[in-house]
Short mmCIF file of C-alpha atoms in Angstrom, two decimals:
data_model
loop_
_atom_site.label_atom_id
_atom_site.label_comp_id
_atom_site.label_asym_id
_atom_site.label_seq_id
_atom_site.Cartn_x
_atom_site.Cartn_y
_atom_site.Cartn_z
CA UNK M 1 -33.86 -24.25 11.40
CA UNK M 2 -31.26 -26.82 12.70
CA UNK M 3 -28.16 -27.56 10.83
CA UNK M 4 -27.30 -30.97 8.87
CA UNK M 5 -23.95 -32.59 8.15
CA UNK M 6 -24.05 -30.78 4.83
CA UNK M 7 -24.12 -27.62 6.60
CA UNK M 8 -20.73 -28.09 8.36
CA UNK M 9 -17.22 -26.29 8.53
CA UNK M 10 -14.50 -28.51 9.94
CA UNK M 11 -12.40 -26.11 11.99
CA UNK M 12 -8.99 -26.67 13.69
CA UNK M 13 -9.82 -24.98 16.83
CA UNK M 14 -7.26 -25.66 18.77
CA UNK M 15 -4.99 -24.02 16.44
CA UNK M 16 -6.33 -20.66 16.09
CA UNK M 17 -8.22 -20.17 20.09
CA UNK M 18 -5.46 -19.91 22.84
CA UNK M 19 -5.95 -19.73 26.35
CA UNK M 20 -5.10 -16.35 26.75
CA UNK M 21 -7.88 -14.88 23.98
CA UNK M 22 -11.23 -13.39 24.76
CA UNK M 23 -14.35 -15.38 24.20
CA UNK M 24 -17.19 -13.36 25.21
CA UNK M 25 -20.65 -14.77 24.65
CA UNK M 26 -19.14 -18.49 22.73
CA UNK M 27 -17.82 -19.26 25.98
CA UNK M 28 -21.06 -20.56 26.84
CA UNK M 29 -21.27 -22.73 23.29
CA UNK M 30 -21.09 -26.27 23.80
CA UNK M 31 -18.91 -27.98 21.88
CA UNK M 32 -18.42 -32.04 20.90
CA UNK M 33 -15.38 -33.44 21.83
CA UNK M 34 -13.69 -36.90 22.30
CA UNK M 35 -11.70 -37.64 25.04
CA UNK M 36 -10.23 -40.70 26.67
CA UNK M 37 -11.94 -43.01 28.86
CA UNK M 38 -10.02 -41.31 31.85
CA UNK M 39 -11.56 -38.08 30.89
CA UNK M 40 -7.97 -36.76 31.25
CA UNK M 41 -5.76 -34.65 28.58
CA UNK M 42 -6.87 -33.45 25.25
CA UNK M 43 -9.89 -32.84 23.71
CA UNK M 44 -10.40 -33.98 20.35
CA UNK M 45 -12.64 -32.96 17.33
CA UNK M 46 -12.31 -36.70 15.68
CA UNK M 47 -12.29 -40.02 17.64
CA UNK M 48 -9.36 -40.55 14.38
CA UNK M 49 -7.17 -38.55 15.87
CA UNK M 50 -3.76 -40.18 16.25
CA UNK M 51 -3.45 -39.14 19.65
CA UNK M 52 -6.47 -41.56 20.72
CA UNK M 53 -5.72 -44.60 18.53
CA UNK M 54 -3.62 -45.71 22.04
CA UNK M 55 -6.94 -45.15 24.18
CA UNK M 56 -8.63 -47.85 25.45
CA UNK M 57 -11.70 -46.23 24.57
CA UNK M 58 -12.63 -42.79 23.56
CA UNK M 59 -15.89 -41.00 24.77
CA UNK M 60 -17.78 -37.95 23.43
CA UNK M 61 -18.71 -35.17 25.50
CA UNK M 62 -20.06 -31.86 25.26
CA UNK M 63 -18.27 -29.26 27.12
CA UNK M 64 -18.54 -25.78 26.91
CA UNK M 65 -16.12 -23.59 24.56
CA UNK M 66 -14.97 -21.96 27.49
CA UNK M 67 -14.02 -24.87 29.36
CA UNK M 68 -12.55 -26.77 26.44
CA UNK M 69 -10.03 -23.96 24.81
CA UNK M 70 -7.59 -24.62 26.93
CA UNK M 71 -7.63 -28.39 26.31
CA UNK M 72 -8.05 -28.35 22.63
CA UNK M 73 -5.86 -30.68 20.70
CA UNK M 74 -3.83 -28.52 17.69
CA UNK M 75 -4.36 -30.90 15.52
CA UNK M 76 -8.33 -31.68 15.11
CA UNK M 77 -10.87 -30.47 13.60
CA UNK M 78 -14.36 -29.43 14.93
CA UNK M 79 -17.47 -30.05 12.87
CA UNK M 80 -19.57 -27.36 13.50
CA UNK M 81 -22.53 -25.96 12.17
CA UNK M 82 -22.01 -23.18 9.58
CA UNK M 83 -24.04 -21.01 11.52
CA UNK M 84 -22.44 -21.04 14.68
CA UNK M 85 -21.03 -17.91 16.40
CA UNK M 86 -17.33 -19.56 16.95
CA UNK M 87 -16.53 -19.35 13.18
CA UNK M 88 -16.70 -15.72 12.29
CA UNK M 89 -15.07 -14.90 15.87
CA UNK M 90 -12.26 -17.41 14.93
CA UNK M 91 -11.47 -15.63 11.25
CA UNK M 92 -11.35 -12.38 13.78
CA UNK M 93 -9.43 -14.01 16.06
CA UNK M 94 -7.00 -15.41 13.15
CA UNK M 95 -6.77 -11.97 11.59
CA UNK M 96 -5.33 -10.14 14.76
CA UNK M 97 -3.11 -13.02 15.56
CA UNK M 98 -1.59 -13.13 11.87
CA UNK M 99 0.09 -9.95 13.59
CA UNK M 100 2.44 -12.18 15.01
CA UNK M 101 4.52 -12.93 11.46
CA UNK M 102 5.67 -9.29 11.67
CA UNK M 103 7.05 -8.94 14.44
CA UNK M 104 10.70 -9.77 16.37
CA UNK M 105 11.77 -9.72 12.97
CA UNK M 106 15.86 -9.59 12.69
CA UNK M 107 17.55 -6.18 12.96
CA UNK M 108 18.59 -5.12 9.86
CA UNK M 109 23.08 -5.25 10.15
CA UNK M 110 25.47 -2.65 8.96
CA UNK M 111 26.00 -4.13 5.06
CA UNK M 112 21.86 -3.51 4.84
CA UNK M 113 22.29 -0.34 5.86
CA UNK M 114 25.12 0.87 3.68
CA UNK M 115 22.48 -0.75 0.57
CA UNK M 116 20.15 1.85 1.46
CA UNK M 117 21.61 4.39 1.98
CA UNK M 118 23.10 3.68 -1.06
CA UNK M 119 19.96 3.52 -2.72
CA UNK M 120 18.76 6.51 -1.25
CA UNK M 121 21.62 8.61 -2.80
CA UNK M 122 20.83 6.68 -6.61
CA UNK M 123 16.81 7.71 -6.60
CA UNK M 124 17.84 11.42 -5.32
CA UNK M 125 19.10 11.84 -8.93
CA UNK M 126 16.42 9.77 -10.58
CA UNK M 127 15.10 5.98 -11.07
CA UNK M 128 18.10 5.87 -14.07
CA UNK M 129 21.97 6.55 -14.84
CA UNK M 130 21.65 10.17 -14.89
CA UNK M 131 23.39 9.80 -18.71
CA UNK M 132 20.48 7.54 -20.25
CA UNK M 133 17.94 10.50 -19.83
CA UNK M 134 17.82 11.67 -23.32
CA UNK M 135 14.84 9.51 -24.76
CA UNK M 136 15.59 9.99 -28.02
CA UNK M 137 18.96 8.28 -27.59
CA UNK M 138 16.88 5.49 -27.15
CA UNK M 139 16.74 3.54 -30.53
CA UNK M 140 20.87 3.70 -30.80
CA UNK M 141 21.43 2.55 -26.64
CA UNK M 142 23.57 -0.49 -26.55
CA UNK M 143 21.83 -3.58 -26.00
CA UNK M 144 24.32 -4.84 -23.23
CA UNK M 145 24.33 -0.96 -21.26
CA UNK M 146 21.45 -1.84 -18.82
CA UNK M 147 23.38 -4.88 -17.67
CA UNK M 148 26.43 -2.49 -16.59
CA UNK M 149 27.34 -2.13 -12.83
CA UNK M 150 25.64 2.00 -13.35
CA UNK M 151 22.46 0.37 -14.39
CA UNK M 152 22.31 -3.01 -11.81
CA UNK M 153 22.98 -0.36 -8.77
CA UNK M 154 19.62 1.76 -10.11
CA UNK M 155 17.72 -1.45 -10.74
CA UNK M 156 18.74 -2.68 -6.82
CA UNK M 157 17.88 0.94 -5.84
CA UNK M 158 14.33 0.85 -7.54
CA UNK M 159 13.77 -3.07 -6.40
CA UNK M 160 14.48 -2.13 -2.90
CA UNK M 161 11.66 1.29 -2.84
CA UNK M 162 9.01 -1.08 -4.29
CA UNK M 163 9.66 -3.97 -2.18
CA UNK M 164 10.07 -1.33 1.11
CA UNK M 165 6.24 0.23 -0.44
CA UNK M 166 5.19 -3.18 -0.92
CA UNK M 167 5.79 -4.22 2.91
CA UNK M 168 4.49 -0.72 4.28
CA UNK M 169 1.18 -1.30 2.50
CA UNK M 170 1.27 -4.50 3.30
CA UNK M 171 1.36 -4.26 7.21
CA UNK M 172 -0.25 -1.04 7.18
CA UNK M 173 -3.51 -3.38 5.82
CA UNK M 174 -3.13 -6.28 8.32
CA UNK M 175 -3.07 -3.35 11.08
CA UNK M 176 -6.40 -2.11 9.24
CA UNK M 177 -7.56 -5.47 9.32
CA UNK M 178 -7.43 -6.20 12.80
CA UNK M 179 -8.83 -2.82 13.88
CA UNK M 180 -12.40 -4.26 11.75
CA UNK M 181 -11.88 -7.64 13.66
CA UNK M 182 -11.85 -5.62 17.02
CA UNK M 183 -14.71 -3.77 15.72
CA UNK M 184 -16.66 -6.16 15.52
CA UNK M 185 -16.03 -8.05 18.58
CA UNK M 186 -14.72 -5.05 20.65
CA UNK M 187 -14.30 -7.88 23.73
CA UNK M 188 -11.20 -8.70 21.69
CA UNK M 189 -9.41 -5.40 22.15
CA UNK M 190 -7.73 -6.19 25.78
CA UNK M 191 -5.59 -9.16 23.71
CA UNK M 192 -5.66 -7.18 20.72
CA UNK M 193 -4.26 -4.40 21.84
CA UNK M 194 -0.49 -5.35 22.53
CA UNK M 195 -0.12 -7.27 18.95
CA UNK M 196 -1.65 -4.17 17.69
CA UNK M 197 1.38 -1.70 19.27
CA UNK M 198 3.94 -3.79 18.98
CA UNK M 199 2.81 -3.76 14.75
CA UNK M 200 2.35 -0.44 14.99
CA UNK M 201 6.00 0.37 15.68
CA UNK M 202 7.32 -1.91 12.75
CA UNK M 203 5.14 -0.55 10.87
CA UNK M 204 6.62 2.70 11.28
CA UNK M 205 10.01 1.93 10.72
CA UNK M 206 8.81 0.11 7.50
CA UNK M 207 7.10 3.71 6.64
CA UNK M 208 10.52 5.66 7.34
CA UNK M 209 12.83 3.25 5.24
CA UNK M 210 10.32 3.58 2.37
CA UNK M 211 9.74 7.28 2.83
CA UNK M 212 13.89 7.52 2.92
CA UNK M 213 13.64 6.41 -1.00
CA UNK M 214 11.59 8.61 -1.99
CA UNK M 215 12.45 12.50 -3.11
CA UNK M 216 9.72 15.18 -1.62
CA UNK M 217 10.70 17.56 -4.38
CA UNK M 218 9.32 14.99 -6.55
CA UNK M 219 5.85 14.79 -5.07
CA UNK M 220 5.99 18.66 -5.23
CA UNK M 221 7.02 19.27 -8.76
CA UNK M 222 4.07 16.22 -9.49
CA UNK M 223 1.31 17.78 -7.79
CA UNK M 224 2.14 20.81 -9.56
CA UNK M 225 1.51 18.78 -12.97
CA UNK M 226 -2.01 18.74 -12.01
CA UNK M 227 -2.36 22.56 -11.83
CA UNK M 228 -1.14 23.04 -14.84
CA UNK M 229 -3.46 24.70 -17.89
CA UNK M 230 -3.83 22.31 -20.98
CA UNK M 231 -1.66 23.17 -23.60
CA UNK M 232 -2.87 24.42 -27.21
CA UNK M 233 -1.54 22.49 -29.89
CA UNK M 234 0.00 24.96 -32.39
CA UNK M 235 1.61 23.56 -35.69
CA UNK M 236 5.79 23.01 -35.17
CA UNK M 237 7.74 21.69 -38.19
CA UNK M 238 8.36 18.92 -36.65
CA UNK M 239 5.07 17.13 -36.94
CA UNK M 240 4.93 17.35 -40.35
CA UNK M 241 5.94 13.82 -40.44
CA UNK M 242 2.87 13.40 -38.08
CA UNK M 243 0.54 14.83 -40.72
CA UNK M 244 -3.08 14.64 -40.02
CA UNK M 245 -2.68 12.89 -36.90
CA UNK M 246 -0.23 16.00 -35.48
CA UNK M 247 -3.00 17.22 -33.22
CA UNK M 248 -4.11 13.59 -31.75
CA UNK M 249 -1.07 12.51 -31.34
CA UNK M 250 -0.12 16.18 -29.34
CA UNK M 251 -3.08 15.46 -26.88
CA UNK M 252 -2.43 12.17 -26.54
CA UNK M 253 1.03 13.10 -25.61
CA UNK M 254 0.34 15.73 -22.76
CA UNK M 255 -2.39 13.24 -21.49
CA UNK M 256 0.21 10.55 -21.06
CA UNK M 257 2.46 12.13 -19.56
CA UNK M 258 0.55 14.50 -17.21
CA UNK M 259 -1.17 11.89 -15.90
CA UNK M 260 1.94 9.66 -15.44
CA UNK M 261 3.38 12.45 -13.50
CA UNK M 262 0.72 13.24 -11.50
CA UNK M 263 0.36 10.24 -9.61
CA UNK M 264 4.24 9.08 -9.86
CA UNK M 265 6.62 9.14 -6.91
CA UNK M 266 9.47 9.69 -10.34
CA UNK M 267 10.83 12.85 -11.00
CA UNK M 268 9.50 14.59 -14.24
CA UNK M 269 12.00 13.78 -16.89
CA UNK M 270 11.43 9.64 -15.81
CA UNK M 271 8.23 10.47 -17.33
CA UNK M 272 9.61 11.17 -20.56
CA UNK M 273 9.16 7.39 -22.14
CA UNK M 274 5.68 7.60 -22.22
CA UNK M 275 5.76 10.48 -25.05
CA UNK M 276 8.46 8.59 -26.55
CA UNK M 277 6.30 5.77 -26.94
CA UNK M 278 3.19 7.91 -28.10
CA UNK M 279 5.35 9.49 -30.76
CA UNK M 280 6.49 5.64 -31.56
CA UNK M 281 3.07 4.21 -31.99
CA UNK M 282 1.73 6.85 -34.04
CA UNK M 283 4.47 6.86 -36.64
CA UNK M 284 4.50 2.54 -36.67
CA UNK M 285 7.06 1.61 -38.97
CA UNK M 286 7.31 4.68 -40.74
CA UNK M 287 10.25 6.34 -40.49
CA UNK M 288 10.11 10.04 -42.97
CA UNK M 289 10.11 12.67 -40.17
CA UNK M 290 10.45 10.33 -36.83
CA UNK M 291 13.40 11.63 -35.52
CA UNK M 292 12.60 15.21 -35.83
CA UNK M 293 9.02 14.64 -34.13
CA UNK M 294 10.70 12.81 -31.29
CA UNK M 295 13.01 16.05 -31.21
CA UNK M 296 9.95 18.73 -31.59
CA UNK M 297 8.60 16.52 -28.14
CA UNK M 298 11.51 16.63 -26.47
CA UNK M 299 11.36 20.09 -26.45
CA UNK M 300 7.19 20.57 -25.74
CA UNK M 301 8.20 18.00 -22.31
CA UNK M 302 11.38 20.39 -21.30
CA UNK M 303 8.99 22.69 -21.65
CA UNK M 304 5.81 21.13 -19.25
CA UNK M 305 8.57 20.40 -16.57
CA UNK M 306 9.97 23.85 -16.44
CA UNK M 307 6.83 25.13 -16.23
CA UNK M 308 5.83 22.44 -13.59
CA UNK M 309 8.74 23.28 -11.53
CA UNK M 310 8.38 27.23 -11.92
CA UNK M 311 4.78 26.47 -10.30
CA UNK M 312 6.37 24.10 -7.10
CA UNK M 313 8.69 27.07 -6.50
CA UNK M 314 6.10 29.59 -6.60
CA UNK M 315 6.06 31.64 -3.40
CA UNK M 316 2.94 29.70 -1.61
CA UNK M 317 -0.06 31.64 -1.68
CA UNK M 318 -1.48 29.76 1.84
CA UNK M 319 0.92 27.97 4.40
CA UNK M 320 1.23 24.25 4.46
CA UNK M 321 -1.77 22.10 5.40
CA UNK M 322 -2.34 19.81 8.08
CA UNK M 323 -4.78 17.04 6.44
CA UNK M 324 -6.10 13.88 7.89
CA UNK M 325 -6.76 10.73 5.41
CA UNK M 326 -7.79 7.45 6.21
CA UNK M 327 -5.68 4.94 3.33
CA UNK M 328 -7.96 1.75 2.12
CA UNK M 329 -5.88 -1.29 2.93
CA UNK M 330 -5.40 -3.70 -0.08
CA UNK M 331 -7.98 -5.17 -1.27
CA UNK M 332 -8.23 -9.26 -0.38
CA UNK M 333 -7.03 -11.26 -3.06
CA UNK M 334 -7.25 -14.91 -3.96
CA UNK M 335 -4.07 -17.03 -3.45
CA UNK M 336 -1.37 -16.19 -6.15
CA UNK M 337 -3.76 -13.22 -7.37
CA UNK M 338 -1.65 -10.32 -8.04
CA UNK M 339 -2.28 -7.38 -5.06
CA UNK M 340 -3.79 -4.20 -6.94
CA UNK M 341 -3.49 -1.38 -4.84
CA UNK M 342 -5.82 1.37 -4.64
CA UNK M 343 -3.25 4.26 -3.66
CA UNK M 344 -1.49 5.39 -6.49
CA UNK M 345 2.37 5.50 -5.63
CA UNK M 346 2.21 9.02 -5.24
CA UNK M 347 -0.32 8.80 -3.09
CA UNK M 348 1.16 6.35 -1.24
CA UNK M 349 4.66 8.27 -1.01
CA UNK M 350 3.27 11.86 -0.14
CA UNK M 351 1.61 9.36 3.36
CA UNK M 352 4.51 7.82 4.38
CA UNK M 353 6.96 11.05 4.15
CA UNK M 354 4.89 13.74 5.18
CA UNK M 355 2.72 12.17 8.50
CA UNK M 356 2.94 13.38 11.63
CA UNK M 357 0.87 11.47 14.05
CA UNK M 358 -1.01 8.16 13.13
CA UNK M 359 -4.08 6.74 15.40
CA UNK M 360 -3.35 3.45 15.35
CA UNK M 361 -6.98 2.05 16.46
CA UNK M 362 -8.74 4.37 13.96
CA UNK M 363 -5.87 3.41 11.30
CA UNK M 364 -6.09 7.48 10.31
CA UNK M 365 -3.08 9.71 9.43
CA UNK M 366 -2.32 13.16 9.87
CA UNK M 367 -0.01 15.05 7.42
CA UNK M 368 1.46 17.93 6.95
CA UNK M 369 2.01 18.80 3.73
CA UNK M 370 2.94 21.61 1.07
CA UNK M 371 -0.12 23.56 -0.18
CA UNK M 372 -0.14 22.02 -3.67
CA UNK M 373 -0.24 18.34 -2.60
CA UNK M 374 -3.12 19.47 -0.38
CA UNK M 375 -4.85 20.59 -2.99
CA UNK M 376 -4.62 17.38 -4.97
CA UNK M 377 -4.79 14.84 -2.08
CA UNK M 378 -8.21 16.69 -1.17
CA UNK M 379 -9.18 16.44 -5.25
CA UNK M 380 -8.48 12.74 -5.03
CA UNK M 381 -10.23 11.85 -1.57
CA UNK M 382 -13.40 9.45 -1.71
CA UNK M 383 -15.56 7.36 0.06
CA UNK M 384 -12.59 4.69 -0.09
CA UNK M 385 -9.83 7.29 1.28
CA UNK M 386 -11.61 10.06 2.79
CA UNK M 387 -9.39 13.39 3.00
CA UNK M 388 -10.20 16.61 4.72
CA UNK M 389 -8.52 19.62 5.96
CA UNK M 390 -7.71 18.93 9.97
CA UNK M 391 -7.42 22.11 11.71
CA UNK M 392 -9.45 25.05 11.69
CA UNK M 393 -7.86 28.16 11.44
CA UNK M 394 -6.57 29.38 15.10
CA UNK M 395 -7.05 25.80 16.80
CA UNK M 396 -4.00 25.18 19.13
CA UNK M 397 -5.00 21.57 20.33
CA UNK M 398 -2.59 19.00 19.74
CA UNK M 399 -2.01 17.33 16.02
CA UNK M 400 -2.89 13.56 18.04
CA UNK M 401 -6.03 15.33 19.67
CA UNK M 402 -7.22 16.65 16.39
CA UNK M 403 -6.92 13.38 14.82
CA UNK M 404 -8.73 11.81 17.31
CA UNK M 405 -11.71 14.66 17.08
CA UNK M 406 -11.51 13.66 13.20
CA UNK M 407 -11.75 9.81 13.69
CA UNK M 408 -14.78 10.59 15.76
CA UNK M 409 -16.45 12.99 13.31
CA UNK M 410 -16.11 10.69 10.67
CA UNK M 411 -17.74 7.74 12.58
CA UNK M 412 -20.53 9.73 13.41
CA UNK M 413 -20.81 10.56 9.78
CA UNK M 414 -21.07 6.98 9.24
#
C-alpha cells in the first residue's frame, strides 16, 4: 500500500549520512530533491530552503540516495515515507556516530589528579568522617558538622565515584548500543569499527578511575552478607521498649540491612543507618526505651559484620573464578527522565575492578573474581545479564579466546 503525506517523517539527511558511511541496499532509493536551475551544488529537501531563495529557479529531481549523500544540504529536511528503509538505517547510523561526543576529550591535568587520588584515600576508610560512625550519636550531631571541611572532602569524594559510575555506565551503553546498530546492518561495521575502538579505550580509562574509588574488600565482606544464615530473634532487654513489635521490628532490621549490604559498593558499618532508621520508625515519637534499643542494635550489627568479615577471610574452599557476564546497558529514557539502572552498584563495582579482558563487539566481560562474589554474581545472573562460569577445569586457552568461545555459545543459544 503506497504512502500519503500523513504517513511522512521529515528527516534532516544531510545531517546524520556523510560521505564516508555505508549505505548498502538504500543506495539504490531514490530520493526527491530540489536543486537549482544549473543543476549544480546542493541538494535540497524543501524548495524553502534559504539557500535557494537566490535561485533563479529551483527544480525537483529524483536522484538516487547514493548519488545524492554527498550533496545533501545540512540543513533540510526530507519527506519521506514512514516506511522507507533510510529511516531506521539513519537512527543506526545516528547511534554509532553519537560515539563521536566521547571522544578527544581533554586530558585530565595534575590538580584533577591530586582530587582523586585524594578521593581514593577518603572512601578507603569509608563514604564518612571516620568519627561520625556511631549511629546512635546521631540525634545529638551538630547541625552545622556536615558542612565542615572533614565532611565537604567525603561529600566531593562520594560525588566524584557516582559521577565516575555514572559516565562508565553511561559509555559502556552507547558502546552496547552501537554493537545492536551494527547488528542489524552488519554493512555498517567497516565505518563502525574505528568509532567503536577509539570508545572502547575511553571507556576503559573511565572503568579504571571508577574502579580506583572503590574498595575490593568491600565487595568481599558484601558478598559474604549474602551467605550468611538468618539470625533467630531471641529476647534482649533492650527491646522491651519495642514490646510486641520486638520480633518485627528484629526481622525487619536484618532484612534492611542485609540487603543494603549485599548489593552496596559501602563498607558494612555505612550500612548501619538503615537499622537506625528501622529502630526510629517503629518507636515514632515514643521515646521510654529508644535509646537502649538503638544500643541493643548496635550491638546485633557489630555482630552481623564480624561475622560477615570472619566469612570473607575464611580460607577459600575453591580458587578464584574466572566468569564471563554480559551487563544490560541503561535502559532508554525519555528526555529529563531520571536513568534507572539495572546493575546494582555492587554489581556494577565488582565489573569494573575485577575484569580482565572485554570483547568489545560482543560488549561481554571476563572477570576474575574471589570465590564468594562468584557465587553471588552467578545467583544474580538473568536473561538481562547472563553470568556463567568461563573456563572449564584444565583449559589453558587464552582468557580473550575463551570469551570469544562464550560470546559465540551464547548467540547460538539465542
Amino acid at each position: 500500500m503506497s504512502s500519503t503525506r500523513g504517513e511522512l517523517r521529515h528527516v534532516m539527511l544531510g545531517s546524520v549520512f556523510k560521505p564516508e558511511v555505508p549505505l548498502g541496499p538504500t543506495r539504490d532509493i531514490l530520493i526527491a530533491c530540489h536543486v537549482s536551475a544549473t543543476g549544480k551544488g546542493k541538494l535540497h529537501g524543501s524548495p524553502e530552503c534559504r539557500a535557494l531563495r537566490s535561485a533563479a529557479s529551483v527544480n525537483q529531481i529524483d536522484i538516487p540516495f547514493g548519488e545524492a549523500v554527498e550533496r545533501l544540504c545540512v540543513n533540510c529536511r526530507w519527506p519521506l515515507p514512514t516506511d522507507s528503509p533510510i529511516l531506521p538505517l539513519g537512527e543506526a547510523v545516528s547511534q554509532v556516530d553519537s560515539l563521536t561526543i566521547w571522544l578527544d576529550r581533554d586530558h585530565e591535568d595534575e590538580e584533577d589528579i591530586e582530587v582523586e587520588r585524594d578521593a581514593a584515600l577518603a572512601l578507603f576508610t569509608g563514604d564518612y568522617p571516620p568519627h561520625t560512625n556511631d549511629i546512635g550519636d546521631v540525634e545529638e550531631e551538630d547541625d552545622d558538622a556536615g558542612h565542615d571541611e572533614e565532611w565537604e572532602r567525603y561529600d566531593s569524594a562520594r560525588n566524584l565515584r557516582s559521577g565516575r559510575h555514572s559516565h562508565w555506565r553511561r559509555l559502556h551503553s552507547c558502546l552496547t548500543r552501537s554493537n545492536e546498530a551494527v547488528a542489524d546492518y552488519p554493512f555498517l561495521a567497516p565505518w563502525a569499527d574505528g568509532l567503536q575502538s577509539r570508545l572502547a579505550a575511553v571507556l576503559d580509562a573511565e572503568r579504571r578511575a571508577f574502579a580506583a574509588l572503590v574498595q575490593p574488600a568491600h565487595l568481599l565482606e558484601a558478598a559474604a552478607v549474602r551467605v550468611l544464615p538468618t539470625p533467630q530473634f531471641s529476647s534482649d532487654p533492650g527491646f522491651a521498649g519495642l514490646g510486641a513489635e520486638a520480633e518485627k521490628t528484629f526481622r525487619r532490621a536484618w532484612y534492611e540491612w542485609s540487603h543494603r549490604a549485599t548489593w552496596s559498593w559501602q563498607r558494612l558499618e555505612d550500612q548501619n543507618f538503615s537499622v537506625y532508621s528501622v529502630i526510629s520508625d517503629a518507636f515514632g515519637r515514643r521515646r521510654k526505651g529508644k535509646p537502649e534499643a538503638h544500643a541493643a542494635f548496635r550491638q546485633l550489627t557489630a555482630d552481623w559484620i564480624r561475622q560477615a568479615r570472619e566469612e570473607a577471610r575464611r580460607p577459600a574452599t575453591a580458587p578464584w573464578q574466572l566468569v564471563a557476564i554480559k551487563a544490560p546497558a541503561l535502559p532508554r529514557t525519555r528526555h529529563s527522565e531520571p536513568e534507572r539502572d539495572p546493575l546494582t552498584p555492587w554489581e556494577a563495582s565488582v565489573i569494573a575492578t575485577y575484569q580482565v579482558a572485554f570483547n568489545r563487539k560482543a560488549g561481554t566481560t571476563a572477570l576474575l573474581v574471589p570465590h564468594l562474589v562468584a557465587e553471588q554474581l552467578l545467583a544474580c545472573a538473568s536473561d538481562d545479564m547472563p553470568v556463567q562460569r568461563l573456563t572449564p577445569e584444565g583449559n589453558a586457552l587464552p582468557v580473550e579466546a575463551l570469551l570469544q568461545q562464550w560470546d559465540h555459545e551464547t548467540r547460538t543459544r539465542a
